[in-house]
Coordinates of C-alpha atoms in Angstrom, one line a residue:
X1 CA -17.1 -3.3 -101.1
X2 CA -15.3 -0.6 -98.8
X3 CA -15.6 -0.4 -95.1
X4 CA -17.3 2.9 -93.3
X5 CA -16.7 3.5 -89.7
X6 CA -18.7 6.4 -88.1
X7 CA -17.1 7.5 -84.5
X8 CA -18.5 9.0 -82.1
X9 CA -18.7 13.2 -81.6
X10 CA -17.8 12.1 -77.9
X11 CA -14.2 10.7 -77.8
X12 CA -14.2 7.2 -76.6
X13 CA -11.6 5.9 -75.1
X14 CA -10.6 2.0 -74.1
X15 CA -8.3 1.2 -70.8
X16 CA -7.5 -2.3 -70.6
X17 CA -7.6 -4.6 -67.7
X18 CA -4.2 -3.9 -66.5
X19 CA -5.0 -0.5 -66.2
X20 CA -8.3 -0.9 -64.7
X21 CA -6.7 -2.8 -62.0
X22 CA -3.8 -0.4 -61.2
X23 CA -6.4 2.4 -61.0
X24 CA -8.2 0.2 -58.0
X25 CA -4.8 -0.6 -56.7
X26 CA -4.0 3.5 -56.8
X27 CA -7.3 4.8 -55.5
X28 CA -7.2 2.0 -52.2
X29 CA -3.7 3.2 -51.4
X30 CA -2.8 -0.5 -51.8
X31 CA 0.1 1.2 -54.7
X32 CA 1.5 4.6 -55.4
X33 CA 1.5 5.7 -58.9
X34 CA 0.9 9.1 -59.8
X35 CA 0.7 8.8 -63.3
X36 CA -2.2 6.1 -62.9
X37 CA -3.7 8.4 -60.0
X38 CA -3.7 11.8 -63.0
X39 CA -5.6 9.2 -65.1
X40 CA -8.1 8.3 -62.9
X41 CA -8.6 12.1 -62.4
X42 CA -8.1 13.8 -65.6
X43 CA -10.4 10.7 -67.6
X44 CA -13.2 11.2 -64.7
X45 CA -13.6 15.1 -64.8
X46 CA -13.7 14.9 -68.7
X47 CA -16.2 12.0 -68.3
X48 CA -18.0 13.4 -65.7
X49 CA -18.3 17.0 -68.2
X50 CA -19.7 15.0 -71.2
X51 CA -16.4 15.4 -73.0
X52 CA -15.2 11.7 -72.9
X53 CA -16.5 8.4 -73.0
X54 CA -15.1 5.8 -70.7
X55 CA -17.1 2.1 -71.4
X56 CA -16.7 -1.0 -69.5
X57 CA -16.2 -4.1 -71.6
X58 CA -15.2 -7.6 -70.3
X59 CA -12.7 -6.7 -67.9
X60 CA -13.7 -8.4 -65.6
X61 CA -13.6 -12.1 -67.1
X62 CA -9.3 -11.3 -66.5
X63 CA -9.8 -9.7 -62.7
X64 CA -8.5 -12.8 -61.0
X65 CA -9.2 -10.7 -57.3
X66 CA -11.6 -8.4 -55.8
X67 CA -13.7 -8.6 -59.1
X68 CA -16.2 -6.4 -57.7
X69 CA -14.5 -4.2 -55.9
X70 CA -12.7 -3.3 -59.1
X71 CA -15.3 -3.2 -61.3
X72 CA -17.3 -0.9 -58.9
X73 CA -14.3 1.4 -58.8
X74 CA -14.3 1.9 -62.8
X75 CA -18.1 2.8 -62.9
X76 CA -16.7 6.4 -61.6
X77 CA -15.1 6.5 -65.3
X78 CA -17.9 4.8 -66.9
X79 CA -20.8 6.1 -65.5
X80 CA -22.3 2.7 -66.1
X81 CA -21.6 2.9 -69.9
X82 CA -20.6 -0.6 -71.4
X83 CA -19.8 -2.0 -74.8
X84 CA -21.5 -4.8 -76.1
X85 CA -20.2 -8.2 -75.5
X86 CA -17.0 -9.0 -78.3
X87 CA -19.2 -11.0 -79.9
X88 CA -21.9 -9.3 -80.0
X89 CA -20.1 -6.6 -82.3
X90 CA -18.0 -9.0 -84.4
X91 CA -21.7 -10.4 -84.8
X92 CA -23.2 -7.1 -85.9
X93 CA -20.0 -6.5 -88.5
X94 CA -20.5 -9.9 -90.0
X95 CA -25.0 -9.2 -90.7
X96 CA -23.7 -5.8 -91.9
X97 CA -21.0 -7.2 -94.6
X98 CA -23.5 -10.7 -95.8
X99 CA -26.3 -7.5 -96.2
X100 CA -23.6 -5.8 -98.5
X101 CA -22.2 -8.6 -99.9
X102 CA -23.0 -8.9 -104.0
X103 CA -24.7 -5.5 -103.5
X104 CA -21.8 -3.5 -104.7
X105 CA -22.3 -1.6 -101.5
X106 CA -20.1 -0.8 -98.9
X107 CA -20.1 -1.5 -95.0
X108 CA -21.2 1.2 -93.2
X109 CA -20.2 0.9 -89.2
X110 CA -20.9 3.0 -86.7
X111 CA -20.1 3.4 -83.1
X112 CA -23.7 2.5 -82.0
X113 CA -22.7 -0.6 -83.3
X114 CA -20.9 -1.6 -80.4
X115 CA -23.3 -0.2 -77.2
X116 CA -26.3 -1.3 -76.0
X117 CA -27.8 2.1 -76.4
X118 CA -26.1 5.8 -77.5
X119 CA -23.3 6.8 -74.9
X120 CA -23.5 10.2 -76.1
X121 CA -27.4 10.5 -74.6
X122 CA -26.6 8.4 -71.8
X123 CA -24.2 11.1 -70.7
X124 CA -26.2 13.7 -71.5
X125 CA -29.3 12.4 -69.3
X126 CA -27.3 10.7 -66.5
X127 CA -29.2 11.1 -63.1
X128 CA -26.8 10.7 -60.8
X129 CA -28.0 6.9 -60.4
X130 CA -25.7 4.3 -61.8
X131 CA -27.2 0.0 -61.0
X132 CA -24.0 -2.3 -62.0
X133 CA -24.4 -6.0 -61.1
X134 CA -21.0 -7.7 -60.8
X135 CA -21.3 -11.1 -60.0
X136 CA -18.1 -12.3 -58.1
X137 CA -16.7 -15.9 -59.1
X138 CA -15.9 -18.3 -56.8
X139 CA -12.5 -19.5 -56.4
X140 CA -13.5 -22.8 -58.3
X141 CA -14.0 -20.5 -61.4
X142 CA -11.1 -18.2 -61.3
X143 CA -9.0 -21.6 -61.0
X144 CA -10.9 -23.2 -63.9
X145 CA -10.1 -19.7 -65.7
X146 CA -6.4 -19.8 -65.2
X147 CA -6.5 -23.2 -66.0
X148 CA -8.2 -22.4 -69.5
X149 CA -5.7 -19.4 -70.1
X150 CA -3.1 -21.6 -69.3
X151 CA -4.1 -24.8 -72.0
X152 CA -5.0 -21.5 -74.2
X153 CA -1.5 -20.2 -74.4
X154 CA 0.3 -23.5 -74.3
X155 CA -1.7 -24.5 -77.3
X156 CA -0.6 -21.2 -79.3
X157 CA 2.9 -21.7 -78.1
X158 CA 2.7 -25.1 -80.5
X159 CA 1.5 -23.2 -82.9
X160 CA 4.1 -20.6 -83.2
X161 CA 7.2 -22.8 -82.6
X162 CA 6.1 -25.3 -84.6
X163 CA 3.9 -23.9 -87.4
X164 CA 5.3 -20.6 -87.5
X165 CA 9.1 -20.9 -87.0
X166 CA 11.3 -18.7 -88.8
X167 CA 8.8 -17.7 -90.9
X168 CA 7.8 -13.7 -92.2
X169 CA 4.7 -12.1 -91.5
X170 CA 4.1 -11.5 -95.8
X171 CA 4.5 -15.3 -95.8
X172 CA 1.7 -15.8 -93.0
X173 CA -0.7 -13.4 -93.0
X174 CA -3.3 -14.9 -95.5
X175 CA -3.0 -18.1 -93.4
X176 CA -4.7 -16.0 -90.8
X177 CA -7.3 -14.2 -93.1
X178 CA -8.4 -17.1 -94.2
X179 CA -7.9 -18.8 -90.6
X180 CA -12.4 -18.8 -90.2
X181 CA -12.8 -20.4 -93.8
X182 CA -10.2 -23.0 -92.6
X183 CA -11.8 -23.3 -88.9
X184 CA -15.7 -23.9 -90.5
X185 CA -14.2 -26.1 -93.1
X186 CA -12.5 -28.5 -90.4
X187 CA -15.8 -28.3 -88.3
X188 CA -18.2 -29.1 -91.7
X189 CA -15.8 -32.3 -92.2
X190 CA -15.7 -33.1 -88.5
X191 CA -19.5 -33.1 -88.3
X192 CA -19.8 -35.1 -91.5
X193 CA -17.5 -37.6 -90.4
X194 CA -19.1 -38.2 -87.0
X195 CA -23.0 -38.2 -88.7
X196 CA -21.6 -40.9 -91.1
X197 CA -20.2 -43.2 -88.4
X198 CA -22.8 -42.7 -85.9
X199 CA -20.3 -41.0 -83.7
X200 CA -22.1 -38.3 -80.9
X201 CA -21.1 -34.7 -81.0
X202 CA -19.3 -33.1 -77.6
X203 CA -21.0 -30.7 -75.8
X204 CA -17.7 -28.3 -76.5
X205 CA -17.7 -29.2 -80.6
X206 CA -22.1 -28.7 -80.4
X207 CA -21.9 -25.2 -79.1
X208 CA -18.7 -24.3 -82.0
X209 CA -21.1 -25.7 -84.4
X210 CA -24.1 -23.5 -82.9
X211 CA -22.2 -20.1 -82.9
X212 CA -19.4 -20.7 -85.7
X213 CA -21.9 -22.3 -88.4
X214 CA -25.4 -22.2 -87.4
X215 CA -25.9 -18.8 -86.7
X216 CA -24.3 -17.1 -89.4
X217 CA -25.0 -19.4 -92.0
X218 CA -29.1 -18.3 -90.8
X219 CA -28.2 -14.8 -91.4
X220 CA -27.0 -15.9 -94.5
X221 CA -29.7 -17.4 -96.0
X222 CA -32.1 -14.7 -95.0
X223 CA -30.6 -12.6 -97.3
X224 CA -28.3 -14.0 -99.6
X225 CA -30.1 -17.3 -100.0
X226 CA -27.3 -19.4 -101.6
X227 CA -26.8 -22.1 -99.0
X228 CA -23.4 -23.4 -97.2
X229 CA -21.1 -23.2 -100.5
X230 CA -22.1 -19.3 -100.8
X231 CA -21.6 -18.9 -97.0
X232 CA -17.8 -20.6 -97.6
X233 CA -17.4 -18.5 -100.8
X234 CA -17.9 -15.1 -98.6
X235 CA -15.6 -16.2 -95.7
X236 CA -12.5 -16.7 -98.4
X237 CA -13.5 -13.3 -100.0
X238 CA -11.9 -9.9 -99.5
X239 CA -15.2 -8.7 -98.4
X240 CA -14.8 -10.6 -95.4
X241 CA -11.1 -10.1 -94.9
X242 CA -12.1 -6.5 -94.7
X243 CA -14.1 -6.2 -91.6
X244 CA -12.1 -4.7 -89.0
X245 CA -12.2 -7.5 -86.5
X246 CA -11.0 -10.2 -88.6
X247 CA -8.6 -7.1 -90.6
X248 CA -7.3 -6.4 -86.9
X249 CA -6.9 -9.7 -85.0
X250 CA -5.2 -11.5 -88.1
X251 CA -2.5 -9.2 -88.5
X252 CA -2.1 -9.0 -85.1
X253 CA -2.0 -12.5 -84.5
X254 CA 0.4 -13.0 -87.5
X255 CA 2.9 -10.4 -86.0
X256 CA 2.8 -11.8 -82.6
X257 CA 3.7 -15.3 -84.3
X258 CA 6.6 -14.2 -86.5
X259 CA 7.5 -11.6 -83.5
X260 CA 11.5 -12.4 -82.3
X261 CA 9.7 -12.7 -78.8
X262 CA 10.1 -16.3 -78.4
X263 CA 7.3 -16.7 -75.4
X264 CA 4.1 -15.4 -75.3
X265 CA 2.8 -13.9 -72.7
X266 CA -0.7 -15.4 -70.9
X267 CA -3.0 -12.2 -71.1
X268 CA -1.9 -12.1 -75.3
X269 CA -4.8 -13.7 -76.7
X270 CA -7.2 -11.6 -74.6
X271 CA -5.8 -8.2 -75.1
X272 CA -5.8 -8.9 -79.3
X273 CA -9.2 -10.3 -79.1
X274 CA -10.2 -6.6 -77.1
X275 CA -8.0 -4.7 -79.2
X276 CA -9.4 -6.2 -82.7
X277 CA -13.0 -5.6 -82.0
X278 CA -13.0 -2.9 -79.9
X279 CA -10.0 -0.3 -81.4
X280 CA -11.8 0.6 -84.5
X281 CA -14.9 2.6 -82.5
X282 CA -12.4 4.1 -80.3
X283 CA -10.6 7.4 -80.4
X284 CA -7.8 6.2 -77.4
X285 CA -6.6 3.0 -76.2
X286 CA -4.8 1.9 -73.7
X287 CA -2.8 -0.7 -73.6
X288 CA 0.6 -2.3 -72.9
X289 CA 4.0 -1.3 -74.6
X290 CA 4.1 -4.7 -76.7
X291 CA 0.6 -4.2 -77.9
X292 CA 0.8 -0.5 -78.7
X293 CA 4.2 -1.2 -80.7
X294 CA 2.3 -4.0 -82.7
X295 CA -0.5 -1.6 -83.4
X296 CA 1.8 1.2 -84.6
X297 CA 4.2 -1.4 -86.7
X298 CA 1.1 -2.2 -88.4
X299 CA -0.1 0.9 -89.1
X300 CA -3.7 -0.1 -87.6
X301 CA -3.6 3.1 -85.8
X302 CA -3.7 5.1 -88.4
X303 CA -5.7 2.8 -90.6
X304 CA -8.4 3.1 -87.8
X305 CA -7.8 6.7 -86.9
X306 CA -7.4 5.8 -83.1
X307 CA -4.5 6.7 -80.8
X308 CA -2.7 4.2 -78.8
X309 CA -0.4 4.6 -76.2
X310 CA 0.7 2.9 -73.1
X311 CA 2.0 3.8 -69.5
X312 CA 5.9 4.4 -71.2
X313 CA 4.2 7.4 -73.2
X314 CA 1.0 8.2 -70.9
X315 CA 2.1 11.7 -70.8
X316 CA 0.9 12.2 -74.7
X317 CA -2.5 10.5 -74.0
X318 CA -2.6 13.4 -71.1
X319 CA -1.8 16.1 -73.1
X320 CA -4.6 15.3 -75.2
X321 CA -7.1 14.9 -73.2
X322 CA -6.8 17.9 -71.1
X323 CA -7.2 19.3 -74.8
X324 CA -10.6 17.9 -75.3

């Protein structure tokens, strides 16, 4: 089985959060940076000609301040355009490949995949009219947030020094490919345990079995029809290993363990899970210097036909762009 992705006609390109923010920051006078300010400019006249694409995505789950203020700002890029939620595509890659799957037919992806409707019509029939609902958190849940992050990364940080320690990325790498086989197979045994002794389920480990088992495993049996062991066969096969998201995240996630960097920085996990599921449909990303650099080492850039680049080379993104 071989993996398709169609792009789209109309460039698409990604900024992530930190950008996003510095663009606020710029236009409100609160910073001066020209090169963010020719950004803003240059990706809202192409935008604004039908010539680029600009979506939101979940941005604003990392805005820790004036959420809607910023978000508002970035619909001038967008023109209200938004990817689906991350899971939502990782979703529709995973009913694409269990369709294929045994078929002896490839994966055919396309950018549509990833929107709610076609970008390219929405810019051509924009109106002038753009509705975006933002709804601002409260303090309490940006402090729960951080809190999360925090627990997140610490977590990870265990994982790397512990599990991970002076280990090669070759040596790793099908640890992570297989890391969903591994994760269903600790939940199966977790939920068998727990049935047998009469033991009630957590909210937290109802909703993992909900969206990591039950759902799937559905789509499964609607069309290959050969129960839990078939689902587990699929998730340890290179038909699975293939799709871009899991392709993407684990070799990211591998590099970033074996990296020399000892600490890892809060806002890693985020920007790999936006980079896996997202890069593959773009034509641009970007992102920051230590992301770009593990896309490039890893030759995902070219294996996904998208340039990446990041405010220390921003002048090659504009060169490009004022080509298109």
């Amino acid at each position: 089985m071989g993996i398709f992705i169609t792009k789209s006609t109309t460039p698409i390109i990604w900024l992530d959060t930190l950008a996003v923010i510095e663009i606020y920051k710029t236009i409100k006078e609160e910073k001066e940076n020209p090169r963010i300010k020719k950004l803003f400019n240059i990706v809202r006249e192409k935008v604004s000609q039908g010539k680029l694409i600009c979506p939101l995505g979940e941005q604003e789950e990392e805005i820790e301040e004036k959420v809607g203020e910023v978000i508002k700002q970035f619909v001038d890029l967008s023109l209200g355009i938004s990817f689906l939620s991350n899971d939502e595509i990782k979703e529709s890659q995973l009913i694409k490949a269990i369709k294929s799957y045994s078929k002896t037919k490839d994966v055919e992806l396309t950018y549509l995949d990833a929107f709610h409707r076609d970008p390219v019509t929405h810019l051509k029939n924009k109106n002038g009219f753009i509705f975006s609902i933002v709804i601002e958190p409260t303090q309490l849940e940006i402090d729960t947030r951080k809190i999360i992050k925090q627990k997140n990364i610490e977590e990870l940080q265990s994982v790397k020094d512990e599990f991970y320690k002076d280990k090669e990325f070759v040596s790793k790498i099908n640890d992570e490919l297989n890391g969903h086989f591994i994760a269903i197979s600790y939940l199966i045994d977790m939920y068998k345990y727990k049935k047998e002794n009469d033991i009630p389920l957590s909210e937290v480990e109802n909703l993992q079995i909900l969206h990591m088992l039950n759902r799937p495993l559905s789509f499964w049996n609607e069309e290959q029809k050969s129960g839990l062991s078939g689902y587990l066969d699929f998730l340890k096969s290179n038909d699975y290993k293939q799709l871009p998201y899991v392709d993407i995240n684990a070799r990211m996630v591998t590099d970033l363990f074996t990296s020399k960097r000892k600490s890892l920085e809060i806002g890693d996990p985020t920007d790999i899970t936006n980079l896996s599921t997202l890069l593959p449909y773009c034509d641009y990303v970007l992102t920051d210097r230590d992301q770009m650099n593990r896309i490039k080492r890893l030759g995902l850039d070219k294996k996904y036909d998208t340039k990446v680049f990041a405010l220390s080379n921003i002048n090659d993104l504009f060169s490009d762009l004022e080509k298109i």
